Coordinates of C-alpha atoms in Angstrom, one line a residue:
M1 CA 15.8 -18.1 -61.6
S2 CA 15.5 -20.4 -64.6
V3 CA 12.9 -23.1 -65.2
P4 CA 13.8 -26.8 -65.7
H5 CA 15.1 -27.5 -69.2
I6 CA 13.2 -30.1 -71.1
P7 CA 15.8 -32.3 -72.9
G8 CA 15.5 -33.4 -76.5
E9 CA 14.3 -36.9 -77.5
E10 CA 17.8 -38.4 -77.8
I11 CA 18.8 -37.2 -74.3
Q12 CA 15.5 -38.5 -72.9
K13 CA 16.4 -41.9 -74.2
L14 CA 19.9 -41.7 -72.8
L15 CA 18.6 -40.7 -69.3
K16 CA 16.5 -43.9 -69.2
T17 CA 19.5 -46.1 -69.7
I18 CA 21.9 -44.6 -67.1
P19 CA 22.7 -47.1 -64.3
E20 CA 22.5 -46.3 -60.6
N21 CA 26.1 -47.3 -59.9
P22 CA 28.9 -45.0 -58.8
G23 CA 30.8 -43.4 -61.6
V24 CA 31.8 -40.4 -63.7
Y25 CA 29.5 -38.7 -66.3
Q26 CA 30.5 -36.5 -69.2
Y27 CA 28.4 -33.9 -71.0
F28 CA 29.1 -33.1 -74.7
D29 CA 27.8 -30.3 -76.9
S30 CA 26.6 -30.7 -80.5
D31 CA 30.1 -30.5 -81.8
G32 CA 31.3 -33.4 -79.6
K33 CA 33.3 -31.1 -77.2
I34 CA 33.3 -32.0 -73.5
L35 CA 31.3 -29.4 -71.6
Y36 CA 31.4 -30.9 -68.1
I37 CA 32.7 -33.9 -66.1
G38 CA 31.2 -34.9 -62.8
K39 CA 31.2 -37.8 -60.4
A40 CA 28.3 -39.4 -58.5
K41 CA 27.5 -42.1 -56.0
N42 CA 24.3 -42.8 -58.1
L43 CA 24.8 -41.8 -61.7
R44 CA 21.1 -41.8 -62.7
K45 CA 19.9 -39.6 -59.8
R46 CA 22.8 -37.1 -60.3
V47 CA 22.4 -36.7 -64.0
L48 CA 18.6 -36.5 -63.8
S49 CA 18.8 -33.8 -61.2
Y50 CA 20.2 -31.4 -63.9
F51 CA 17.0 -31.7 -65.9
V52 CA 14.4 -31.6 -63.2
K53 CA 15.7 -28.8 -61.0
T54 CA 15.7 -25.1 -61.4
H55 CA 19.1 -23.5 -61.4
D56 CA 20.0 -20.3 -59.5
R57 CA 23.2 -19.7 -61.5
A58 CA 22.8 -18.7 -65.2
K59 CA 25.9 -20.7 -66.2
T60 CA 24.3 -23.9 -65.0
A61 CA 21.1 -23.3 -67.0
I62 CA 23.2 -22.5 -70.1
L63 CA 25.2 -25.7 -69.6
V64 CA 22.1 -27.8 -69.4
R65 CA 20.7 -26.3 -72.6
K66 CA 23.9 -27.1 -74.5
I67 CA 24.0 -30.8 -73.5
A68 CA 23.7 -32.9 -76.7
D69 CA 25.2 -36.2 -75.5
I70 CA 26.0 -37.9 -72.3
K71 CA 28.6 -40.6 -71.6
Y72 CA 29.5 -42.3 -68.4
I73 CA 32.1 -44.6 -66.8
I74 CA 31.1 -47.0 -64.0
V75 CA 33.5 -47.6 -61.1
D76 CA 33.4 -49.7 -57.9
T77 CA 33.3 -46.9 -55.3
E78 CA 32.6 -43.2 -54.9
L79 CA 36.3 -42.7 -54.1
D80 CA 37.3 -44.3 -57.4
A81 CA 34.8 -41.9 -59.1
L82 CA 36.3 -38.9 -57.3
L83 CA 39.9 -39.8 -58.4
L84 CA 38.8 -40.5 -62.0
E85 CA 36.9 -37.3 -62.1
N86 CA 39.9 -35.3 -60.9
N87 CA 42.2 -36.9 -63.5
L88 CA 39.7 -36.4 -66.4
I89 CA 39.2 -32.7 -65.4
K90 CA 42.9 -32.1 -65.4
K91 CA 43.3 -33.9 -68.8
Y92 CA 40.4 -32.2 -70.7
Q93 CA 39.8 -29.0 -68.7
P94 CA 36.1 -28.7 -69.6
R95 CA 34.7 -25.1 -69.7
Y96 CA 32.1 -25.6 -67.0
N97 CA 34.3 -27.5 -64.5
I98 CA 36.1 -26.1 -61.5
A99 CA 39.5 -24.7 -62.6
L100 CA 42.5 -25.4 -60.4
K101 CA 44.5 -22.2 -60.5
D102 CA 47.8 -23.9 -59.8
D103 CA 50.0 -24.9 -62.7
K104 CA 53.3 -25.3 -60.8
T105 CA 55.5 -28.4 -61.3
F106 CA 56.8 -29.2 -57.9
P107 CA 60.2 -30.8 -57.3
W108 CA 60.9 -34.2 -55.8
I109 CA 63.8 -35.7 -53.9
C110 CA 65.1 -38.8 -55.8
I111 CA 67.1 -41.7 -54.4
K112 CA 68.5 -43.2 -57.6
N113 CA 68.1 -46.9 -58.3
E114 CA 71.8 -47.7 -58.6
R115 CA 74.8 -49.0 -56.6
F116 CA 75.8 -46.3 -54.1
P117 CA 72.6 -44.3 -54.9
R118 CA 72.8 -40.5 -55.5
I119 CA 70.3 -38.3 -53.6
F120 CA 69.2 -35.2 -55.6
H121 CA 66.1 -33.1 -56.4
T122 CA 64.3 -33.3 -59.8
R123 CA 61.1 -32.1 -61.4
K124 CA 60.9 -35.1 -63.7
M125 CA 60.0 -38.6 -62.6
V126 CA 61.7 -41.5 -64.4
K127 CA 60.2 -45.0 -64.0
D128 CA 63.5 -46.8 -63.5
G129 CA 62.9 -48.2 -60.0
S130 CA 64.2 -45.0 -58.3
R131 CA 62.4 -43.8 -55.2
Y132 CA 60.8 -40.4 -55.2
F133 CA 59.7 -38.3 -52.2
G134 CA 57.5 -35.3 -52.3
P135 CA 56.5 -33.3 -54.3
Y136 CA 57.7 -30.2 -52.3
A137 CA 55.5 -27.1 -52.4
N138 CA 58.1 -25.2 -50.4
V139 CA 61.3 -25.4 -52.6
K140 CA 63.3 -23.6 -50.0
M141 CA 62.4 -26.2 -47.4
M142 CA 63.4 -29.0 -49.8
H143 CA 66.9 -27.4 -50.4
A144 CA 67.4 -27.0 -46.6
L145 CA 66.5 -30.7 -46.1
L146 CA 68.9 -31.8 -48.8
D147 CA 71.7 -29.6 -47.3
L148 CA 71.0 -31.2 -43.9
I149 CA 71.1 -34.7 -45.4
H150 CA 74.4 -34.2 -47.2
K151 CA 75.9 -32.7 -44.0
L152 CA 74.7 -35.6 -41.8
F153 CA 75.4 -38.4 -44.3
P154 CA 77.9 -37.5 -47.1
T155 CA 76.9 -39.2 -50.3
R156 CA 78.3 -39.0 -53.8
N157 CA 77.0 -36.6 -56.4
C158 CA 79.0 -37.9 -59.4
N159 CA 77.4 -40.0 -62.1
L160 CA 80.1 -42.7 -62.3
N161 CA 79.0 -46.3 -62.9
L162 CA 80.3 -47.7 -59.6
Q163 CA 80.2 -51.4 -60.5
E164 CA 82.1 -53.7 -58.2
E165 CA 84.5 -54.8 -60.8
S166 CA 85.4 -51.2 -61.9
I167 CA 86.1 -50.3 -58.2
R168 CA 88.2 -53.4 -57.8
K169 CA 90.3 -52.6 -60.9
R170 CA 90.7 -49.0 -59.6
K171 CA 89.3 -47.3 -62.7
F172 CA 88.3 -44.2 -60.7
K173 CA 90.0 -41.6 -58.5
V174 CA 88.5 -39.6 -55.7
C175 CA 87.6 -36.0 -56.6
L176 CA 87.5 -32.7 -54.8
E177 CA 84.3 -33.6 -53.1
F178 CA 86.2 -36.3 -51.1
H179 CA 88.9 -34.0 -50.1
I180 CA 86.5 -31.4 -48.7
G181 CA 84.5 -34.0 -46.8
N182 CA 81.3 -34.2 -49.0
C183 CA 81.9 -37.8 -50.0
R184 CA 83.5 -40.8 -48.4
G185 CA 85.2 -42.1 -51.6
P186 CA 83.2 -45.3 -52.6
C187 CA 84.7 -45.0 -56.1
E188 CA 88.0 -46.1 -54.7
G189 CA 86.5 -48.6 -52.2
L190 CA 87.1 -46.3 -49.2
Q191 CA 83.5 -46.7 -48.2
T192 CA 81.7 -50.1 -48.3
E193 CA 78.4 -50.6 -50.0
E194 CA 76.9 -51.8 -46.7
E195 CA 78.0 -48.7 -44.9
Y196 CA 76.7 -46.4 -47.8
N197 CA 73.3 -48.2 -47.9
S198 CA 73.0 -47.8 -44.1
S199 CA 73.4 -44.0 -44.6
V200 CA 70.7 -44.1 -47.4
T201 CA 68.3 -45.9 -45.0
H202 CA 68.7 -43.1 -42.4
I203 CA 68.3 -40.5 -45.2
E204 CA 65.0 -42.0 -46.1
E205 CA 63.8 -41.8 -42.5
I206 CA 64.8 -38.1 -42.4
I207 CA 62.9 -37.4 -45.6
K208 CA 59.8 -39.2 -44.2
G209 CA 60.0 -37.0 -41.1
N210 CA 61.1 -39.9 -38.8
F211 CA 63.8 -37.9 -37.0
G212 CA 63.5 -40.0 -33.8
T213 CA 65.0 -43.1 -35.3
V214 CA 68.0 -41.2 -36.8
L215 CA 68.7 -39.3 -33.6
K216 CA 68.7 -42.5 -31.6
F217 CA 71.2 -44.1 -34.1
L218 CA 73.5 -41.0 -34.0
K219 CA 73.4 -40.8 -30.2
Q220 CA 74.4 -44.5 -29.9
L221 CA 77.2 -43.9 -32.4
M222 CA 78.5 -40.9 -30.5
L223 CA 78.5 -43.0 -27.2
E224 CA 80.4 -45.8 -29.0
H225 CA 83.1 -43.4 -30.2
A226 CA 83.4 -41.8 -26.8
G227 CA 83.7 -45.3 -25.2
R228 CA 86.6 -46.0 -27.5
L229 CA 88.1 -42.6 -26.5
E230 CA 87.6 -41.4 -30.1
F231 CA 86.6 -37.9 -28.8
E232 CA 87.1 -36.1 -32.1
K233 CA 84.8 -38.5 -33.9
A234 CA 82.3 -38.2 -31.0
Q235 CA 82.4 -34.5 -31.3
Q236 CA 81.6 -34.7 -35.1
I237 CA 78.6 -36.9 -34.4
K238 CA 77.5 -34.5 -31.7
Q239 CA 77.5 -31.6 -34.2
R240 CA 75.4 -33.7 -36.6
I241 CA 72.9 -34.4 -33.8
E242 CA 72.7 -30.7 -33.1
S243 CA 72.1 -29.9 -36.8
L244 CA 69.3 -32.4 -37.0
E245 CA 67.7 -31.2 -33.8
N246 CA 68.0 -27.6 -35.0
Y247 CA 66.3 -28.5 -38.3
Q248 CA 63.5 -30.3 -36.5
S249 CA 62.9 -27.3 -34.2
K250 CA 62.3 -25.1 -37.2
S251 CA 59.4 -27.2 -38.3
T252 CA 56.0 -26.0 -37.2
V253 CA 55.5 -28.3 -34.2
V254 CA 51.9 -29.1 -33.4
S255 CA 51.8 -31.9 -30.9
P256 CA 54.0 -35.1 -30.6
T257 CA 50.8 -37.1 -30.3
I258 CA 49.6 -36.2 -33.8
T259 CA 51.2 -38.4 -36.3
N260 CA 50.6 -39.0 -40.1
V261 CA 47.6 -36.8 -40.4
D262 CA 46.2 -34.7 -43.3
V263 CA 44.4 -31.4 -42.7
F264 CA 42.1 -29.8 -45.3
T265 CA 40.2 -26.5 -45.0
I266 CA 38.4 -24.4 -47.6
A267 CA 37.1 -20.8 -47.8
V268 CA 34.4 -20.2 -50.4
D269 CA 33.5 -16.9 -52.2
E270 CA 31.0 -16.1 -54.9
D271 CA 33.1 -17.2 -57.8
A272 CA 36.1 -19.1 -56.3
A273 CA 37.1 -21.4 -53.5
F274 CA 40.5 -21.7 -51.7
A275 CA 41.8 -24.9 -50.2
N276 CA 44.7 -25.4 -47.8
Y277 CA 46.5 -28.6 -47.1
F278 CA 48.8 -29.6 -44.2
K279 CA 50.6 -32.8 -43.9
V280 CA 51.6 -33.6 -40.3
M281 CA 54.3 -36.2 -39.5
N282 CA 55.5 -36.9 -35.9
G283 CA 53.9 -33.8 -34.5
A284 CA 55.2 -31.3 -37.1
I285 CA 53.9 -29.8 -40.2
V286 CA 56.2 -31.1 -43.0
L287 CA 54.1 -29.8 -45.9
G288 CA 51.7 -26.9 -46.5
H289 CA 50.1 -25.8 -49.7
T290 CA 47.1 -23.6 -50.8
I291 CA 45.4 -23.5 -54.2
E292 CA 42.5 -21.5 -55.7
M293 CA 39.6 -23.3 -57.4
K294 CA 37.6 -21.3 -59.9
K295 CA 33.9 -22.1 -59.6
R296 CA 31.9 -22.6 -62.8
I297 CA 28.4 -23.7 -61.8
E298 CA 26.6 -24.4 -58.5
E299 CA 29.2 -26.5 -56.8
S300 CA 28.5 -27.1 -53.1
R301 CA 31.2 -26.7 -50.5
E302 CA 31.2 -30.4 -50.0
E303 CA 32.0 -31.0 -53.7
L304 CA 34.7 -28.4 -53.5
L305 CA 36.3 -30.1 -50.5
Q306 CA 36.1 -33.5 -52.1
L307 CA 38.0 -32.2 -55.2
A308 CA 40.6 -30.6 -53.0
I309 CA 41.2 -33.8 -51.0
A310 CA 41.5 -35.9 -54.2
E311 CA 43.9 -33.4 -55.8
F312 CA 46.2 -32.9 -52.8
R313 CA 46.4 -36.6 -51.8
Q314 CA 47.1 -37.6 -55.3
R315 CA 49.6 -34.9 -56.0
F316 CA 51.5 -35.3 -52.7
Q317 CA 51.1 -39.1 -52.6
S318 CA 49.5 -39.1 -49.2
E319 CA 48.3 -42.3 -47.5
S320 CA 47.4 -40.8 -44.1
K321 CA 44.6 -42.8 -42.4
E322 CA 43.2 -39.7 -40.7
I323 CA 41.9 -36.5 -42.3
I324 CA 41.0 -33.5 -40.2
V325 CA 38.3 -31.3 -41.8
Q326 CA 35.9 -28.4 -41.0
F327 CA 32.8 -30.4 -42.0
D328 CA 31.8 -33.8 -43.3
P329 CA 32.8 -33.9 -47.0
G330 CA 30.1 -36.4 -47.7
I331 CA 32.3 -39.1 -49.1
E332 CA 33.6 -42.4 -47.8
M333 CA 37.2 -43.4 -48.2
P334 CA 38.1 -47.0 -47.3
G335 CA 40.6 -47.2 -44.4
V336 CA 40.4 -43.4 -43.9
E337 CA 38.7 -41.7 -40.9
F338 CA 37.4 -38.1 -41.2
S339 CA 37.5 -36.1 -37.9
I340 CA 36.0 -32.7 -37.1
P341 CA 37.8 -31.7 -33.8
Q342 CA 36.0 -29.5 -31.3
R343 CA 38.9 -28.9 -28.9
G344 CA 42.5 -29.8 -28.2
D345 CA 45.6 -29.9 -30.4
K346 CA 43.8 -31.1 -33.5
K347 CA 41.3 -28.2 -33.2
K348 CA 44.3 -25.8 -33.0
L349 CA 45.8 -27.4 -36.1
L350 CA 42.5 -27.0 -38.0
E351 CA 42.4 -23.3 -37.0
L352 CA 45.9 -22.8 -38.2
S353 CA 45.0 -24.2 -41.6
E354 CA 41.9 -22.0 -41.6
R355 CA 44.0 -18.9 -40.9
N356 CA 46.4 -19.9 -43.8
V357 CA 43.6 -20.3 -46.3
E358 CA 41.9 -17.1 -45.2
Y359 CA 45.2 -15.2 -45.5
Y360 CA 45.7 -16.7 -49.0
R361 CA 42.2 -15.7 -50.0
K362 CA 42.7 -12.1 -48.8
E363 CA 46.0 -11.8 -50.5
R364 CA 44.5 -13.0 -53.8
E365 CA 41.7 -10.5 -53.4
R366 CA 44.2 -7.7 -52.7
Q367 CA 46.2 -8.6 -55.9
Q368 CA 43.0 -8.8 -57.9
S369 CA 41.9 -5.4 -56.6
L370 CA 45.2 -3.9 -57.8
I371 CA 45.2 -5.7 -61.2
D372 CA 41.5 -5.3 -62.0
P373 CA 39.7 -3.1 -59.5
E374 CA 36.4 -3.1 -61.5
R375 CA 36.2 -6.9 -61.5
H376 CA 37.0 -7.0 -57.8
A377 CA 34.3 -4.5 -57.0
N378 CA 31.8 -6.3 -59.2
R379 CA 32.4 -9.5 -57.3
I380 CA 32.0 -7.9 -53.9
L381 CA 28.8 -6.2 -54.9
A382 CA 27.3 -9.4 -56.3
T383 CA 28.1 -11.1 -53.0
M384 CA 26.5 -8.2 -51.1
K385 CA 23.4 -8.4 -53.2
K386 CA 23.0 -12.1 -52.4
D387 CA 23.9 -11.9 -48.7
L388 CA 21.6 -8.9 -48.0
R389 CA 18.7 -10.2 -50.2
L390 CA 18.7 -7.0 -52.3
S391 CA 16.9 -6.5 -55.6
E392 CA 20.0 -4.8 -57.2
E393 CA 23.7 -4.5 -56.5
P394 CA 24.4 -1.8 -53.9
R395 CA 26.8 0.3 -56.0
H396 CA 25.8 3.5 -54.0
I397 CA 25.5 3.0 -50.2
E398 CA 24.8 5.8 -47.7
C399 CA 25.3 5.2 -43.9
F400 CA 24.0 7.4 -41.1
D401 CA 25.2 7.8 -37.4
N402 CA 24.1 10.2 -34.6
S403 CA 26.5 11.8 -32.2
N404 CA 25.7 13.7 -29.0
I405 CA 26.8 14.0 -25.4
Q406 CA 23.8 14.2 -23.0
G407 CA 21.9 16.0 -25.7
A408 CA 24.5 18.8 -26.2
Y409 CA 25.4 19.8 -29.7
P410 CA 23.6 16.9 -31.5
V411 CA 25.0 16.1 -34.9
A412 CA 24.6 13.3 -37.5
A413 CA 27.1 12.0 -40.1
M414 CA 26.6 10.4 -43.5
T415 CA 29.3 8.4 -45.2
V416 CA 29.1 7.2 -48.8
F417 CA 30.6 4.1 -50.5
K418 CA 30.5 3.9 -54.3
N419 CA 31.5 0.6 -56.0
A420 CA 32.5 -0.8 -52.5
R421 CA 35.0 2.0 -51.8
P422 CA 34.7 5.2 -49.7
S423 CA 33.6 8.3 -51.7
K424 CA 34.8 10.9 -49.2
K425 CA 33.8 13.9 -51.3
D426 CA 30.2 12.8 -50.8
Y427 CA 30.4 12.6 -47.0
R428 CA 28.1 15.1 -45.2
H429 CA 27.5 16.5 -41.6
F430 CA 24.1 17.4 -40.3
N431 CA 23.5 19.7 -37.3
I432 CA 20.3 18.6 -35.7
K433 CA 17.8 21.5 -35.8
T434 CA 14.3 20.4 -34.7
V435 CA 15.1 18.0 -31.8
E436 CA 15.4 19.1 -28.2
G437 CA 17.4 16.8 -25.9
P438 CA 19.1 13.4 -26.5
D439 CA 16.6 11.7 -28.8
D440 CA 18.4 9.5 -31.3
F441 CA 15.2 8.3 -33.0
A442 CA 13.8 11.8 -33.7
S443 CA 17.3 12.9 -34.8
M444 CA 17.5 10.0 -37.3
E445 CA 14.1 10.8 -38.6
E446 CA 15.0 14.4 -39.2
V447 CA 18.3 13.7 -40.9
I448 CA 16.8 11.0 -43.3
Y449 CA 14.0 13.4 -44.2
R450 CA 16.4 16.3 -44.9
R451 CA 18.8 14.2 -46.9
Y452 CA 16.3 12.5 -49.3
S453 CA 13.9 15.3 -49.6
R454 CA 16.8 17.3 -50.9
L455 CA 17.9 14.6 -53.3
L456 CA 14.3 14.4 -54.7
E457 CA 14.1 18.1 -55.0
E458 CA 17.4 18.4 -56.8
K459 CA 16.6 15.2 -58.9
Q460 CA 19.9 13.6 -57.8
E461 CA 20.7 9.9 -57.9
L462 CA 19.3 7.8 -55.0
P463 CA 21.4 5.1 -53.3
Q464 CA 20.6 1.4 -53.7
L465 CA 21.2 0.8 -50.0
I466 CA 20.9 2.9 -46.8
V467 CA 22.7 1.6 -43.6
I468 CA 21.5 2.9 -40.3
D469 CA 23.9 2.6 -37.3
G470 CA 21.5 1.2 -34.7
G471 CA 18.9 -1.4 -34.1
K472 CA 15.1 -1.6 -34.6
G473 CA 14.4 1.8 -33.1
Q474 CA 16.7 3.8 -35.3
L475 CA 15.6 1.8 -38.4
S476 CA 12.0 2.5 -37.7
A477 CA 12.6 6.2 -37.3
A478 CA 14.4 6.2 -40.7
L479 CA 11.5 4.3 -42.3
T480 CA 9.0 6.9 -41.1
S481 CA 10.8 9.6 -43.1
L482 CA 11.1 7.4 -46.2
E483 CA 7.4 6.7 -45.9
K484 CA 6.6 10.5 -45.8
L485 CA 8.7 10.9 -49.0
G486 CA 7.2 8.0 -50.8
L487 CA 10.5 6.1 -50.9
R488 CA 9.7 3.1 -48.7
G489 CA 10.3 0.0 -50.7
K490 CA 12.2 1.9 -53.4
I491 CA 15.5 1.9 -51.6
G492 CA 17.1 -1.0 -49.7
I493 CA 17.6 -0.2 -46.0
I494 CA 19.1 -2.1 -43.1
G495 CA 20.1 -1.3 -39.5
I496 CA 23.2 -2.7 -37.9
A497 CA 23.4 -3.0 -34.1
K498 CA 26.9 -2.7 -32.6
R499 CA 26.7 -5.3 -29.8
L500 CA 26.5 -8.5 -31.8
E501 CA 26.5 -6.9 -35.3
E502 CA 22.9 -7.9 -35.9
I503 CA 21.4 -6.9 -39.3
Y504 CA 17.8 -5.6 -39.0
Y505 CA 15.3 -5.4 -41.9
P506 CA 12.1 -3.4 -42.2
G507 CA 9.1 -5.3 -40.8
D508 CA 11.2 -8.2 -39.5
S509 CA 11.6 -8.4 -35.7
M510 CA 14.3 -11.1 -35.9
P511 CA 17.8 -9.9 -36.9
M512 CA 20.0 -11.7 -39.4
Y513 CA 23.6 -12.6 -38.5
L514 CA 26.2 -12.6 -41.3
D515 CA 29.3 -14.8 -41.2
K516 CA 31.9 -12.8 -39.1
K517 CA 34.4 -13.4 -41.9
S518 CA 32.2 -12.4 -44.8
E519 CA 33.1 -9.5 -47.1
T520 CA 29.6 -8.2 -46.9
L521 CA 29.8 -7.7 -43.1
R522 CA 33.3 -6.2 -43.5
I523 CA 32.0 -3.6 -46.0
I524 CA 29.0 -2.7 -43.7
Q525 CA 31.3 -2.5 -40.7
Q526 CA 33.7 -0.3 -42.6
I527 CA 31.1 2.3 -43.7
R528 CA 29.5 2.2 -40.2
D529 CA 32.9 2.8 -38.5
E530 CA 33.6 5.6 -41.0
A531 CA 30.3 7.3 -40.2
H532 CA 31.0 7.0 -36.5
R533 CA 34.5 8.5 -36.9
F534 CA 33.3 11.3 -39.2
G535 CA 30.4 12.2 -36.8
I536 CA 32.6 12.2 -33.7
T537 CA 35.1 14.5 -35.3
H538 CA 32.4 17.0 -36.3
H539 CA 30.8 16.7 -32.9
R540 CA 34.1 17.4 -31.2
K541 CA 34.6 20.6 -33.3
R542 CA 31.1 21.8 -32.5
R543 CA 31.6 21.2 -28.8
E544 CA 35.0 23.0 -28.8
K545 CA 33.4 26.0 -30.6
G546 CA 30.5 26.0 -28.1
T547 CA 32.9 25.9 -25.2
I548 CA 35.0 28.8 -26.5
K549 CA 31.9 30.8 -27.3
S550 CA 30.6 30.4 -23.8
E551 CA 33.8 31.3 -22.1
L552 CA 34.5 34.5 -24.1
T553 CA 31.1 35.8 -25.0
E554 CA 29.8 35.5 -21.5
I555 CA 32.0 38.4 -20.6
Q556 CA 29.8 41.5 -20.7
G557 CA 31.0 43.9 -23.4
I558 CA 32.8 41.2 -25.5
S559 CA 31.2 40.4 -28.8
G560 CA 31.6 37.4 -31.1
V561 CA 33.9 39.5 -33.3
S562 CA 36.1 40.4 -30.4
S563 CA 36.2 36.7 -29.3
Q564 CA 37.4 35.6 -32.8
E565 CA 40.0 38.4 -32.9
L566 CA 41.4 37.2 -29.6
L567 CA 41.5 33.6 -30.7
R568 CA 43.1 34.5 -34.0
M569 CA 46.0 36.2 -32.1
F570 CA 46.4 33.9 -29.1
K571 CA 45.1 30.6 -30.6
S572 CA 43.4 29.3 -27.4
V573 CA 41.4 30.4 -24.4
K574 CA 44.2 29.1 -22.2
K575 CA 46.7 31.5 -23.7
I576 CA 44.2 34.4 -23.4
K577 CA 43.9 33.7 -19.7
E578 CA 47.7 33.8 -19.3
S579 CA 48.3 37.0 -21.3
T580 CA 48.9 40.4 -19.8
E581 CA 46.4 43.3 -20.1
E582 CA 48.9 45.1 -22.4
A583 CA 49.1 42.1 -24.8
L584 CA 45.3 41.7 -24.9
A585 CA 45.0 45.4 -25.7
E586 CA 46.9 44.9 -28.9
A587 CA 44.1 42.6 -30.1
V588 CA 40.9 44.3 -28.9
G589 CA 41.9 47.7 -27.5
K590 CA 42.5 48.9 -23.9
A591 CA 38.8 49.0 -22.8
K592 CA 38.0 45.5 -23.9
A593 CA 41.3 44.1 -22.7
K594 CA 40.6 45.5 -19.2
L595 CA 37.2 43.6 -19.2
V596 CA 38.8 40.3 -20.4
Y597 CA 41.7 40.5 -18.0
A598 CA 39.4 41.4 -15.1
H599 CA 37.1 38.5 -15.9
F600 CA 39.8 35.8 -15.9
H601 CA 41.6 37.2 -12.9
R602 CA 38.5 37.7 -10.8
N603 CA 39.0 41.5 -10.5
T604 CA 36.2 44.0 -10.8
P605 CA 36.9 46.6 -13.5
E606 CA 36.7 50.3 -12.7
K607 CA 33.5 52.1 -13.6
G608 CA 33.6 53.7 -17.0
A609 CA 36.0 51.1 -18.3

């Protein structure tokens, strides 16, 4: 941990002049380059905190030492500060700011500002009065929507200048699009501007997700055609209704009572955060997108969520009055209500968003582990060191588990993880030698002593962490052996109890509970489960050997060598029981075959056999 940095004389003068208003502050280095941009409800308190606090992260301490100049911009509200901060970060991309790992340019649906407006997708916005809807993170969904729109309400796709005078003078001729039913021919005056604009109005409603209004209009139109006995036209309208209802059903329906709502969730790792955004209109999710935010300094989860809200709402032009979140982001937005649902449909919606962000996080981790496995392992180990309060990263972990059934054939298993991955060549089995009966504590004490006395004797590398499968009792037994060997306090050691996955520490009667979704708990569970599986497999083999040994060697006159010879030929005790005396004789001779056959068939052999 660093000590507070004492700023230079110039910075000290600047600190005295910073106002207590909401605003954005900028840190510059001695070359005039922007190091960091931040926002604050109270500029003076926020900026001063960098120079009076100690900083856990080395990057923060380095940043503070590099600050040579401070500038600030005062705004009216904290929300204005958040939006300005977001825009400045994207413009200047300072080294110590959160990096948004998402450089995609998303497409929009444009309704062109012209007579008989065209409806098309574009990635470039032109300020000519045209209306733009989006952007669409899911391009496939956007194309499906455009296909539906053109099917329901045919509009032109030509770029002719359809001025009233030109149409009246018949300067244009209908094209193939008219003949195949994709256009109603406004270029020749076959469709009025009023009728065309009515279609555009309904198209806007569909784009906004207001399907109900359009469906009501189409159903009324169908009934009018049917009333005039225009059944062919009524059938065409019916097909359009079915197409719209089919498209609507493919949207992720949440609840018809949830309208115009934004949902934000984040998942935070050691070096990055991931944010998911859902836009809900009329009970259905019409937009979903997830981004990665690369952390630079000691950003809190509230700050990360604030940045995600500002970024998504600005990018996707959301004006929802309700925002569903996992926790209070610590910011006020005029006219917007934050809700943290505890039950019901909104809670299910929040959980769906959490599942999406968690899936995205795991997928990025998987990709990272394939591209750069060393960096992936380093990140996990740094997280484990922090979560488990260790003095060093647990690059070498050993886990122990006991296996016995009513004290019979007691064994122990040791599994090993190196750099957060199983090292199966280092796995070991232990047959318990000094303990009589089912005594897990004494068995654990024996195994730990045997393992680490051998490592010390052979001068081999010791692990940074020992994991004991069990609670306080098993942990205490393991500590007894480490004490005898002079290793207590030199190796990190924890116990993990299966029932609630409690983590026990030496000398602490109260367990620690890790987040159920944390990578640290996942690694500990994985090595524990491996030890359990490895121990059970060995125990089963010992038990089988013991059962075979007792069944064959209890026959008077049959030695262990003869038992093995019989098993080599017949593969199992069952097949030995089913074999004839002549077949057994081929393996062990007539005399021994007679004894074995008689034993399994409850016959008494003749004397002298």
